[in-house]
CSV table of C-alpha atoms and ligand atoms in Angstrom, one decimal:
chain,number,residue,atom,x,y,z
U,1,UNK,CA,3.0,-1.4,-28.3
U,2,UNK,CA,1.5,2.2,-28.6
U,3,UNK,CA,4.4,4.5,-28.7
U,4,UNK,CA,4.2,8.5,-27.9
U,5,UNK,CA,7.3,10.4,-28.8
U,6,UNK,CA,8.0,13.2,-28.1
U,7,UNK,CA,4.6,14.7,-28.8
U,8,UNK,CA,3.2,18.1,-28.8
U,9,UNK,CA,-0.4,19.3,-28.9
U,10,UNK,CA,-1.1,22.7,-29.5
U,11,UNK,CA,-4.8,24.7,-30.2
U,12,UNK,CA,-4.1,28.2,-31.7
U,13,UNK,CA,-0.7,28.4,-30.7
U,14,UNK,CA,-1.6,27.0,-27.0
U,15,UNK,CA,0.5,24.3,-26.0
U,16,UNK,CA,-1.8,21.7,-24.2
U,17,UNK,CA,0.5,18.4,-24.4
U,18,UNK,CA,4.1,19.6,-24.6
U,19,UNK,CA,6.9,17.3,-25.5
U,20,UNK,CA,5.2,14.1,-24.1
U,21,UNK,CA,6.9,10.6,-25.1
U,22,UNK,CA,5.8,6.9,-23.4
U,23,UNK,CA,5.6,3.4,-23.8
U,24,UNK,CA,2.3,1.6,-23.5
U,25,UNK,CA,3.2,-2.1,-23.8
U,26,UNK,CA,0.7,-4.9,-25.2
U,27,UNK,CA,-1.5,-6.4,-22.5
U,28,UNK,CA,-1.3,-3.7,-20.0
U,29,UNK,CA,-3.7,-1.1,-18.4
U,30,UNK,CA,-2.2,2.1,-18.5
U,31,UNK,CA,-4.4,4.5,-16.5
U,32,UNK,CA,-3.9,8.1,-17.3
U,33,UNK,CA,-4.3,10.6,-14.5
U,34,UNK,CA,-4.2,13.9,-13.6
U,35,UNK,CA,-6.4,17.3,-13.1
U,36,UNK,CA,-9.3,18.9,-15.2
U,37,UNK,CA,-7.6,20.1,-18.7
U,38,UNK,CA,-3.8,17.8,-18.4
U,39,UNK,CA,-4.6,17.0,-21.5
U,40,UNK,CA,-5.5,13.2,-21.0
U,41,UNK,CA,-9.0,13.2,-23.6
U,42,UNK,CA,-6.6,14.9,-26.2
U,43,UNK,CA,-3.9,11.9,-25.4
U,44,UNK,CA,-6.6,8.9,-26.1
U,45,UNK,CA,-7.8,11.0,-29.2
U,46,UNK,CA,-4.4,11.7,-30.7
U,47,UNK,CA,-4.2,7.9,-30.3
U,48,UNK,CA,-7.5,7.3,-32.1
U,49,UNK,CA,-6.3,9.5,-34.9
U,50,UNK,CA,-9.3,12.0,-33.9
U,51,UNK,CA,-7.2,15.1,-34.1
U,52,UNK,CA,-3.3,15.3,-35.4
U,53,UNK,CA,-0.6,15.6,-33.5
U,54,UNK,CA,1.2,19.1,-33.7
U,55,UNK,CA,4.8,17.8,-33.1
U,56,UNK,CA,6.0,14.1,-32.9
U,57,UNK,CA,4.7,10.7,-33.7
U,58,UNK,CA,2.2,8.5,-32.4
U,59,UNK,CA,3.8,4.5,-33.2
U,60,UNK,CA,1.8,1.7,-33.2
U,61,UNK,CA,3.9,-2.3,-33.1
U,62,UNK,CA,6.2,0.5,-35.0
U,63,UNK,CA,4.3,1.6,-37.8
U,64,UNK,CA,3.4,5.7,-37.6
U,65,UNK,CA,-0.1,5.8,-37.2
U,66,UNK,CA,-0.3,8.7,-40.0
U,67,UNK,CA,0.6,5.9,-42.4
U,68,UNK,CA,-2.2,3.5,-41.3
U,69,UNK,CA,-5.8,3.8,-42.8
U,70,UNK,CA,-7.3,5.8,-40.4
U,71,UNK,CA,-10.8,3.5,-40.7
U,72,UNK,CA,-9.1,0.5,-40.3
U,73,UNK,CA,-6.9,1.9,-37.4
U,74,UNK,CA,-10.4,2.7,-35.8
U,75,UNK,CA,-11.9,-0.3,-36.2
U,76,UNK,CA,-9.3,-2.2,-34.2
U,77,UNK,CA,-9.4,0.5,-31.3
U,78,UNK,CA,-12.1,0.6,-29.1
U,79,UNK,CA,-12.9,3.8,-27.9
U,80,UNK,CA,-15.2,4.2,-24.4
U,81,UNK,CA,-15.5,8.2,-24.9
U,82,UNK,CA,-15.6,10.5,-22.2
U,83,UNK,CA,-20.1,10.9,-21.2
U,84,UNK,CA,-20.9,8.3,-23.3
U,85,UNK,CA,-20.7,9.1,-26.8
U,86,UNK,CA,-23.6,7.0,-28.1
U,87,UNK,CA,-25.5,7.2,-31.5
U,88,UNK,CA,-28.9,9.4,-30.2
U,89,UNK,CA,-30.9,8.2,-33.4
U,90,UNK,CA,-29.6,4.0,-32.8
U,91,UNK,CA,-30.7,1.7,-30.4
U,92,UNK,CA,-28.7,-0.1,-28.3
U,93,UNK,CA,-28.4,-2.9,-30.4
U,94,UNK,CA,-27.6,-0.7,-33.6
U,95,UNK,CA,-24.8,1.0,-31.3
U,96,UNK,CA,-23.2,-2.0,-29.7
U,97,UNK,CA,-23.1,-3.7,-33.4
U,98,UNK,CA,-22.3,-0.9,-36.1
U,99,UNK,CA,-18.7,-1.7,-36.2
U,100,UNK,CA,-19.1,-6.3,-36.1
U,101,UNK,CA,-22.1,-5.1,-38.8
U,102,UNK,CA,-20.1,-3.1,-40.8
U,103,UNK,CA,-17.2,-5.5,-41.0
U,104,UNK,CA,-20.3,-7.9,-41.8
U,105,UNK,CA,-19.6,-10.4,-39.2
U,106,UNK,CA,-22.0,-13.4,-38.9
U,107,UNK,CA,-25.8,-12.4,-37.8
U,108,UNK,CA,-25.9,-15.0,-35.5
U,109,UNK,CA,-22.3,-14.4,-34.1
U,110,UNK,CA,-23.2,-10.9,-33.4
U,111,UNK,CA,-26.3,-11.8,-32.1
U,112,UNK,CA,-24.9,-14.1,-29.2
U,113,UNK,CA,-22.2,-11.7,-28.5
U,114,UNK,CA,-24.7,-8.8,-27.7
U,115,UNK,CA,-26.0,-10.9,-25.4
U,116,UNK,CA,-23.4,-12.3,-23.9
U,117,UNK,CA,-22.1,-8.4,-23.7
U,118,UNK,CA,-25.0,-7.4,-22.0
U,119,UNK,CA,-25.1,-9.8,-19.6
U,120,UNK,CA,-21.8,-9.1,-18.7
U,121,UNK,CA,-22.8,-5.6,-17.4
U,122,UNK,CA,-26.1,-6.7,-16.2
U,123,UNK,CA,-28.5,-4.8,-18.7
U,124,UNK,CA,-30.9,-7.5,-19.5
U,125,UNK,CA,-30.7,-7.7,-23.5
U,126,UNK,CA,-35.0,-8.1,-24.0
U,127,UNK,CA,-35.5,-4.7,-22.0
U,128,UNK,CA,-32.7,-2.8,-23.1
U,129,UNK,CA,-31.2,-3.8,-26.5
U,130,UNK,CA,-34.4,-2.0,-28.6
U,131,UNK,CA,-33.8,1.2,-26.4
U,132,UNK,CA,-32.4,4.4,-27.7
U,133,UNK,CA,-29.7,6.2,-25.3
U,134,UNK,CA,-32.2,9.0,-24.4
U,135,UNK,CA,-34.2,6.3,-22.3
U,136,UNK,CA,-31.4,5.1,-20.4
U,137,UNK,CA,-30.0,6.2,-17.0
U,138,UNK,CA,-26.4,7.9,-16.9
U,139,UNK,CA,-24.9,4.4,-15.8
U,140,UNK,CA,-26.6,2.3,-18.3
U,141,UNK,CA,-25.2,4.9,-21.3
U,142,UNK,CA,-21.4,4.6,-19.7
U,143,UNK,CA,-21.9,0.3,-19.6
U,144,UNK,CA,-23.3,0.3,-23.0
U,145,UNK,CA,-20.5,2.8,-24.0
U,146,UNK,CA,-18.1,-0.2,-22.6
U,147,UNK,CA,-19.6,-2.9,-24.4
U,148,UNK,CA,-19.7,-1.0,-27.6
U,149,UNK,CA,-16.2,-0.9,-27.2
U,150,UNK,CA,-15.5,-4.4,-26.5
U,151,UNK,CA,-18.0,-5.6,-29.6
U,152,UNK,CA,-15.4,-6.1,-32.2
U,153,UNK,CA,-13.3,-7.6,-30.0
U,154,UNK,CA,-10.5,-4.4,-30.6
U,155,UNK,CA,-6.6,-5.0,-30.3
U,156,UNK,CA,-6.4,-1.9,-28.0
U,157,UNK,CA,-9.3,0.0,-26.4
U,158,UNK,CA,-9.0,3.4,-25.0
U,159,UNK,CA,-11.2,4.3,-22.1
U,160,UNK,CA,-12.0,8.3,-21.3
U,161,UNK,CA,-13.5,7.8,-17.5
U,162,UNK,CA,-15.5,4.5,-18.1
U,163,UNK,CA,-17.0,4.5,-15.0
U,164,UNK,CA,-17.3,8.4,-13.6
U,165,UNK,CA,-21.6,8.1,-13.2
U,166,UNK,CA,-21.8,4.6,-11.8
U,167,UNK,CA,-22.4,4.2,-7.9
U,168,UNK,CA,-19.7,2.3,-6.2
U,169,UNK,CA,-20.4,-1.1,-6.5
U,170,UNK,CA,-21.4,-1.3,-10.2
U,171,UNK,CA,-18.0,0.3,-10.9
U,172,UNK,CA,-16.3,-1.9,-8.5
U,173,UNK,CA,-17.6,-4.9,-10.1
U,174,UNK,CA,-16.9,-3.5,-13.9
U,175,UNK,CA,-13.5,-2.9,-12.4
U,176,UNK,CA,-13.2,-6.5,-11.6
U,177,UNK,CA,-15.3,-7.5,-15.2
U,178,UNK,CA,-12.2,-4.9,-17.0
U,179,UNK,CA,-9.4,-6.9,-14.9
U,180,UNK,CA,-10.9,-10.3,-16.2
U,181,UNK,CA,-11.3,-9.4,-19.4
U,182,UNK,CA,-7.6,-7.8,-19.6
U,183,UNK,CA,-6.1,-10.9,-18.1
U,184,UNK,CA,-7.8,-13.7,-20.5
U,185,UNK,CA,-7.7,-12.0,-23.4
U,186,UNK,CA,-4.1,-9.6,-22.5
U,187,UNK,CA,-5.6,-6.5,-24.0
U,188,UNK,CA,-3.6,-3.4,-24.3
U,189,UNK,CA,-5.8,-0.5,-22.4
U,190,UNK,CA,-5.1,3.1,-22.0
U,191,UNK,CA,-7.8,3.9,-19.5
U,192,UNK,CA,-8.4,7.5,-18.4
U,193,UNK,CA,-10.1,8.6,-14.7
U,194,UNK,CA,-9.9,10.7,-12.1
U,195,UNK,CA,-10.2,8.4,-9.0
U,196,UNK,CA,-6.7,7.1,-7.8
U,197,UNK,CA,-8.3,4.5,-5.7
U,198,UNK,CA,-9.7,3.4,-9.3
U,199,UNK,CA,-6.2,3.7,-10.9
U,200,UNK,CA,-4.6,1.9,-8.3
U,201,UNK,CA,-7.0,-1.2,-8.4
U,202,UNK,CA,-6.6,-1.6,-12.1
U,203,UNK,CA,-3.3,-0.7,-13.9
U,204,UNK,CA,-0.5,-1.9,-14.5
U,205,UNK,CA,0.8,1.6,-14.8
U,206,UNK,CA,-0.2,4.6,-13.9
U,207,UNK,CA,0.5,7.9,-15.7
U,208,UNK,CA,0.1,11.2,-13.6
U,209,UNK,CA,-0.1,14.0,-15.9
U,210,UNK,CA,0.0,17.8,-14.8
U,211,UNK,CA,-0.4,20.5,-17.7
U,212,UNK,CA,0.6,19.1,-20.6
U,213,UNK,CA,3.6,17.0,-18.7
U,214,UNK,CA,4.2,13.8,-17.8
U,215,UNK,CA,5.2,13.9,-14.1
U,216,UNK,CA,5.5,10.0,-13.6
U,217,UNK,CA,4.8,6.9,-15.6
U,218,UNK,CA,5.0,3.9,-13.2
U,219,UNK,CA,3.6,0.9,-11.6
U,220,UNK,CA,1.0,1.4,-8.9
U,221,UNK,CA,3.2,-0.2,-6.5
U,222,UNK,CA,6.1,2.9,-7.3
U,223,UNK,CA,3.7,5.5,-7.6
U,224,UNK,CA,2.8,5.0,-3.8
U,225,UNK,CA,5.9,3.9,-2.6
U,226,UNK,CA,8.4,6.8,-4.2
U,227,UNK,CA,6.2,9.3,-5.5
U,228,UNK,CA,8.3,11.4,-7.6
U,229,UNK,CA,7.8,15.0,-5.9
U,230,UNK,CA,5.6,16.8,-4.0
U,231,UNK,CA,2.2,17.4,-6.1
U,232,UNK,CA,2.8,13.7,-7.0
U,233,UNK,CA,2.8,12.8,-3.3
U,234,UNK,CA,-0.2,14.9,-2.3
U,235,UNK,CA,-2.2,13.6,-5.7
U,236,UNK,CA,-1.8,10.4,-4.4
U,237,UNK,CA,-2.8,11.0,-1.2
U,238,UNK,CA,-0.8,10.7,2.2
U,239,UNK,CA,-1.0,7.2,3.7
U,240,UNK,CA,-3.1,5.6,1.0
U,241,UNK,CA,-0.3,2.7,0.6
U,242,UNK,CA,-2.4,1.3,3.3
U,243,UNK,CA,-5.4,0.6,1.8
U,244,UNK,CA,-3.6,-1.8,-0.7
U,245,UNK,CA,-0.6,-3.4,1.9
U,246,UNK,CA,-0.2,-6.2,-0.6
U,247,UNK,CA,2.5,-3.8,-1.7
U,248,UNK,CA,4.0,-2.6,1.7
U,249,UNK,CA,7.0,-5.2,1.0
U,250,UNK,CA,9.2,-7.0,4.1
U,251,UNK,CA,12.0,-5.4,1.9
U,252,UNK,CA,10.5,-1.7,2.8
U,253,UNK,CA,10.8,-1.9,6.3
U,254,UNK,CA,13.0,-5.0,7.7
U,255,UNK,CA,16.5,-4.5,9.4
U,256,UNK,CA,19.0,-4.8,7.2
U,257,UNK,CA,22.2,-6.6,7.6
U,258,UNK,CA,21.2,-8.3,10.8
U,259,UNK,CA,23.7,-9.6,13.5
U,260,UNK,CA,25.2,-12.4,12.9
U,261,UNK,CA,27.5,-15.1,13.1
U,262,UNK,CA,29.3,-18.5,12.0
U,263,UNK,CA,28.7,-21.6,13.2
U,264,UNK,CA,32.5,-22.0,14.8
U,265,UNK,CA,32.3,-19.0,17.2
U,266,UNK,CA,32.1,-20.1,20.7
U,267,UNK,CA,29.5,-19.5,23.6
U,268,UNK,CA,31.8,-17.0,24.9
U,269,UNK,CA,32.4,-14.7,21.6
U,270,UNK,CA,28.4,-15.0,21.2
U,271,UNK,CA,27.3,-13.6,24.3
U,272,UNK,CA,30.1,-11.0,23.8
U,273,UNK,CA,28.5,-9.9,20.7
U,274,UNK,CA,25.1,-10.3,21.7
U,275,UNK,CA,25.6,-7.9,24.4
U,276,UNK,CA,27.6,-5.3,22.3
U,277,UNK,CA,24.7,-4.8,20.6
U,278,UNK,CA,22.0,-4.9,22.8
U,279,UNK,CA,20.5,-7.9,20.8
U,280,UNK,CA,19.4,-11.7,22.5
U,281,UNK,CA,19.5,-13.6,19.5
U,282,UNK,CA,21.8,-14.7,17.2
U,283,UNK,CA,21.3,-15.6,13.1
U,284,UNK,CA,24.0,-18.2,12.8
U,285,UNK,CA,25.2,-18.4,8.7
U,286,UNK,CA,27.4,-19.7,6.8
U,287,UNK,CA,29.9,-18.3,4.5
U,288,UNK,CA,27.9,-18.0,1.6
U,289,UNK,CA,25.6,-16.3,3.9
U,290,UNK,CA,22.9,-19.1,4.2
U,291,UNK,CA,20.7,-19.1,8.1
U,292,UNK,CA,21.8,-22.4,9.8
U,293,UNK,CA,20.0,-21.5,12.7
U,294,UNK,CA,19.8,-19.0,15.6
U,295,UNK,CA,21.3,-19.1,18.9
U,296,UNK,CA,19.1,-17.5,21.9
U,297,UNK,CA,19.7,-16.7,25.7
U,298,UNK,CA,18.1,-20.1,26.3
U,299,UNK,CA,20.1,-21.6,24.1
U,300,UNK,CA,23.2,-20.2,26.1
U,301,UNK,CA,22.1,-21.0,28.9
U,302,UNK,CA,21.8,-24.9,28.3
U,303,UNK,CA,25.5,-25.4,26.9
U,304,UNK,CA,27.5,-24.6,29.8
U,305,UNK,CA,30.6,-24.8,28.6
U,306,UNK,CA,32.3,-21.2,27.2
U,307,UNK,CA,34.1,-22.8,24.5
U,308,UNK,CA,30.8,-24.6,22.6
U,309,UNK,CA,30.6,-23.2,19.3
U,310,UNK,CA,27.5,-21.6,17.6
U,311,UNK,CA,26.1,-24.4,15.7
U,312,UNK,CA,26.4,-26.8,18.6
U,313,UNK,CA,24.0,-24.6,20.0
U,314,UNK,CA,21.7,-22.8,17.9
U,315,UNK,CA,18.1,-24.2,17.1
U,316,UNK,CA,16.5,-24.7,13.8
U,317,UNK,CA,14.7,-21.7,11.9
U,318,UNK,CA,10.6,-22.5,12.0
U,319,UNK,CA,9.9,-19.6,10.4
U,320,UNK,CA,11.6,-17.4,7.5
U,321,UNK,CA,10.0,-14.8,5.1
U,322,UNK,CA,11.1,-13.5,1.6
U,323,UNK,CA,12.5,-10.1,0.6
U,324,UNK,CA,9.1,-10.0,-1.9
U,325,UNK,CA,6.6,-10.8,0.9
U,326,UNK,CA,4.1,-8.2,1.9
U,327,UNK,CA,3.1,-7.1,5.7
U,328,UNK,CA,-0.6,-9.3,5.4
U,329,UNK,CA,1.8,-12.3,4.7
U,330,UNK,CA,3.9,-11.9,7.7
U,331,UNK,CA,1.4,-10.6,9.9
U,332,UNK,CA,-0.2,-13.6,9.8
U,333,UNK,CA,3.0,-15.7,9.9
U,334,UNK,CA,3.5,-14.1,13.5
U,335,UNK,CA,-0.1,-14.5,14.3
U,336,UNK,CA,0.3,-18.3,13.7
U,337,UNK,CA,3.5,-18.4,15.0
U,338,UNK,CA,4.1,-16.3,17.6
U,339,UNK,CA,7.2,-15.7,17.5
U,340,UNK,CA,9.5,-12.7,17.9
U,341,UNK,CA,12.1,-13.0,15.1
U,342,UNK,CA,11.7,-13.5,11.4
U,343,UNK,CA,14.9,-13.8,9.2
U,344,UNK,CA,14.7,-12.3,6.0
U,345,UNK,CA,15.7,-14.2,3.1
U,346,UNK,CA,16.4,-13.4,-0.6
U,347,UNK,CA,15.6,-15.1,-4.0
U,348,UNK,CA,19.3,-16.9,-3.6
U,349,UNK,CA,17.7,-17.8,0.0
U,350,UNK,CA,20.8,-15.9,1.5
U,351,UNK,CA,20.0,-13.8,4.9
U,352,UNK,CA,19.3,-10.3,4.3
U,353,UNK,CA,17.4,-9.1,6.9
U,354,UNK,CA,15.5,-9.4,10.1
U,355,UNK,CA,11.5,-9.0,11.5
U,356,UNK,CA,11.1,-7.9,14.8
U,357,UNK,CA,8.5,-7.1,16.6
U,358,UNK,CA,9.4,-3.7,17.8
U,359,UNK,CA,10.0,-2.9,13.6
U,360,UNK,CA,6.2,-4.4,12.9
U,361,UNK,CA,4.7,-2.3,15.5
U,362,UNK,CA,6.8,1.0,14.4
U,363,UNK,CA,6.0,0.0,10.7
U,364,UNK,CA,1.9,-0.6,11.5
U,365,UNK,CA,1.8,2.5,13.7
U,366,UNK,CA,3.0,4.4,10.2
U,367,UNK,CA,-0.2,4.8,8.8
U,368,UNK,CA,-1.7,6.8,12.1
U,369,UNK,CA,0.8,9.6,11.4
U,370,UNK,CA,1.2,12.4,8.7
U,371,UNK,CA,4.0,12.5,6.3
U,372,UNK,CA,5.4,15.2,8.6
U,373,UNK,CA,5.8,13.4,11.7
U,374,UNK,CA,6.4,10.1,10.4
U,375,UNK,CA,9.4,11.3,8.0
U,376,UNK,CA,10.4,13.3,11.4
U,377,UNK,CA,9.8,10.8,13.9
U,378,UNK,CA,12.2,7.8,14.9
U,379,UNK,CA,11.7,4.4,12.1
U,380,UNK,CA,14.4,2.7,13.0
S,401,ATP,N1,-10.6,21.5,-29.6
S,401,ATP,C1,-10.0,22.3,-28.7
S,401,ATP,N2,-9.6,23.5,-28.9
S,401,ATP,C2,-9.0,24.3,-28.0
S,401,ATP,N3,-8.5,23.8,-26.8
S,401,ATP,C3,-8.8,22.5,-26.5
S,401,ATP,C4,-9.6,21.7,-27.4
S,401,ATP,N4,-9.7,20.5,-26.9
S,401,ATP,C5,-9.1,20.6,-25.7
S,401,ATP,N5,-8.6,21.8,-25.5
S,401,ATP,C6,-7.8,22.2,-24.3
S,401,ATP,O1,-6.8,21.3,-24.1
S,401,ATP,C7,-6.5,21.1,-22.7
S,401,ATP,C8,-6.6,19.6,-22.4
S,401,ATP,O2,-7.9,19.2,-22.6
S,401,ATP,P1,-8.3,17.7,-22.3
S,401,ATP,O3,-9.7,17.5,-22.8
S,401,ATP,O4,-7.3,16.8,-23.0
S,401,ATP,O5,-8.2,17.6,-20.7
S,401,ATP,P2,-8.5,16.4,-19.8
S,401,ATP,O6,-7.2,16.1,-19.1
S,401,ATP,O7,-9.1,15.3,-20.5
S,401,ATP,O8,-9.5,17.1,-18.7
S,401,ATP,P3,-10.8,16.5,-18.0
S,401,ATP,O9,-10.3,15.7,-16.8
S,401,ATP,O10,-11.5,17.7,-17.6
S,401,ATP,O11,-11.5,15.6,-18.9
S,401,ATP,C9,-7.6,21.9,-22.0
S,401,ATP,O12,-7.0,23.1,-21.5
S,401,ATP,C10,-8.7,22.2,-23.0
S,401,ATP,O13,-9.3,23.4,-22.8
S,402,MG,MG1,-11.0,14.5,-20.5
């Protein structure tokens, strides 16, 4: 775990990181975020041990990183530096292996690995590897810039805007090749950028800085969901929770505590209820809360008798979601299924909610509307 506390960064007396403490925990991409000058290229280089901190501590697994050998510190830290940072006088070769050829790994080893490196980003290793940076594009300096990071296979790897002069689609797919990597091999990343689209795709938590502070260190999923005030909210963008809805959760926007009843009241009680509040179906449950069933107008309509109780009547549940699901999931549960009503359930499996229609439409039509009108218009 790399640990910030309570750190301070000043140049001649100007405070540029002030007070800053957080958590970055082993095997996670921590993105940081935030306008020109926040102060995240000073963060990853405090880290590095490239310039001190001026107040505070910088822990790493709980050892003070001024008590470490800075070399060796280095040496297990990848750093992808902001533009590139690569040796003008090496080739390619020379600057994805000065680190594996200074710790005087096998030839061979290093050999395959280059290649293997290479291939990765799709630089073919006979064209490229004899080149010097000068003779490479922009993109081809940031993906050797990567690799040279990932060469000595580093504990942590700190990333200052990886990907800022590739088009689209190579950074998409280096996003995907960074995901990959960081979920077989679990490395700890502190990744830097200025794209949220970028930061939500790929952390595990995000970090949106503003002038030296910390505004709000948390997952994607929170960051879109509750962002933590205003400049938050518009950093993040209105409505951009709906270009990932993996993480617009049944939770967010079922009804809670639906109607219901047990299975001993009688026809007559039910359609009593049903009517007080304007509903046509019925969740039937148990005491511990558990769906039996749910009793419909049809279903009223068959037993004639007004003293039948609720579980004599209600039909089976086809279809239930969880609490955890996301819309995509039970928009196609309804597509499949067609019908109206989906009970909620929770991890115990005990009803906590309801899906209707009427609260899928009102929840999809969200993401047509600004923040203004849909905070002011009618959810419920
Ligand atoms: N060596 C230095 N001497 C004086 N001021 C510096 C130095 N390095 C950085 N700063 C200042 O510290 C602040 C934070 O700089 P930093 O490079 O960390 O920003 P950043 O968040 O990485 O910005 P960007 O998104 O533009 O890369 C800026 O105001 C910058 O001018
Ligand atoms: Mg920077």
């Amino acid at each position: 775990m790399i640990q910030l506390q309570n750190v301070t960064k000043e140049f001649k007396g100007n405070v540029v990181l002030s007070d800053i403490s957080m958590d970055i925990n082993d095997g996670e991409l921590t993105v940081l975020i935030g306008p020109s000058g926040c102060g995240k290229t000073t963060t990853l280089k405090m880290i590095n041990r490239l310039i001190p901190v001026s107040k505070g501590r910088i822990l790493i697994d709980g050892k003070d990183i001024e008590e470490m050998d800075k070399v060796q510190l280095r040496r297990n830290m990848g750093y992808v530096i902001q533009q590139g940072g690569l040796f003008p006088h090496m080739t390619v070769r020379e600057n994805i292996e000065i680190i594996e050829r200074l710790e005087k790994k096998d030839p061979q080893q290093i050999m395959e690995n280059t290649v293997r490196l290479m291939e990765m980003v799709d630089l073919d290793p006979q064209e490229y590897l004899d080149r010097y940076p000068t003779e490479l594009s922009g993109g081809q300096r940031q993906r050797i810039g990567v690799i040279r990071a990932l060469a000595n296979d580093p504990e942590i790897i700190l990333l200052d805007e990886p990907f800022s002069a590739l088009d689209p689609v190579t950074r998409s797919s280096l996003q995907d090749e960074l995901l990959e990597l960081q979920e077989k091999v679990g490395k700890t990343m502190v990744f830097v950028t200025h794209d949220m689209d970028e930061a939500i795709k790929i952390a595990d938590r995000i970090c949106i800085m503003k002038d030296g502070h910390i505004l709000q260190f948390d997952t994607p999923e929170m960051i879109l969901k509750k962002p933590q005030d205003s400049f938050v909210a518009n950093f993040v963008g209105t409505n951009r929770i709906w270009d990932s809805p993996e993480y617009i959760r049944v939770e967010d926007f079922m009804i809670h505590h639906p109607i219901t009843c047990k299975g001993d009241m009688i026809r007559n009680r039910c359609i009593k209820r049903m009517r007080d509040h304007h509903i046509d179906t019925l969740l039937v449950v148990d005491e511990e809360e558990h769906l039996l069933g749910i009793v419909g107008r049809k279903d009223l309509f068959k037993a004639n008798n007004p003293l039948v109780p609720a579980e004599k009547m209600m039909h089976p549940v086809s279809y239930v979601s969880h609490v955890g699901d996301n819309i995509v999931n039970v928009l196609k549960m309804v597509e499949e299924s067609e019908v109206n009503n989906i009970p909620v359930l929770d991890g115990e499996e005990k009803l906590v909610g309801l899906l209707t229609n009427s609260n899928l439409v009102s929840t999809l039509s969200k993401q047509f509307l600004t923040n203004d009108t849909a905070e002011g218009g009618s959810s419920k």
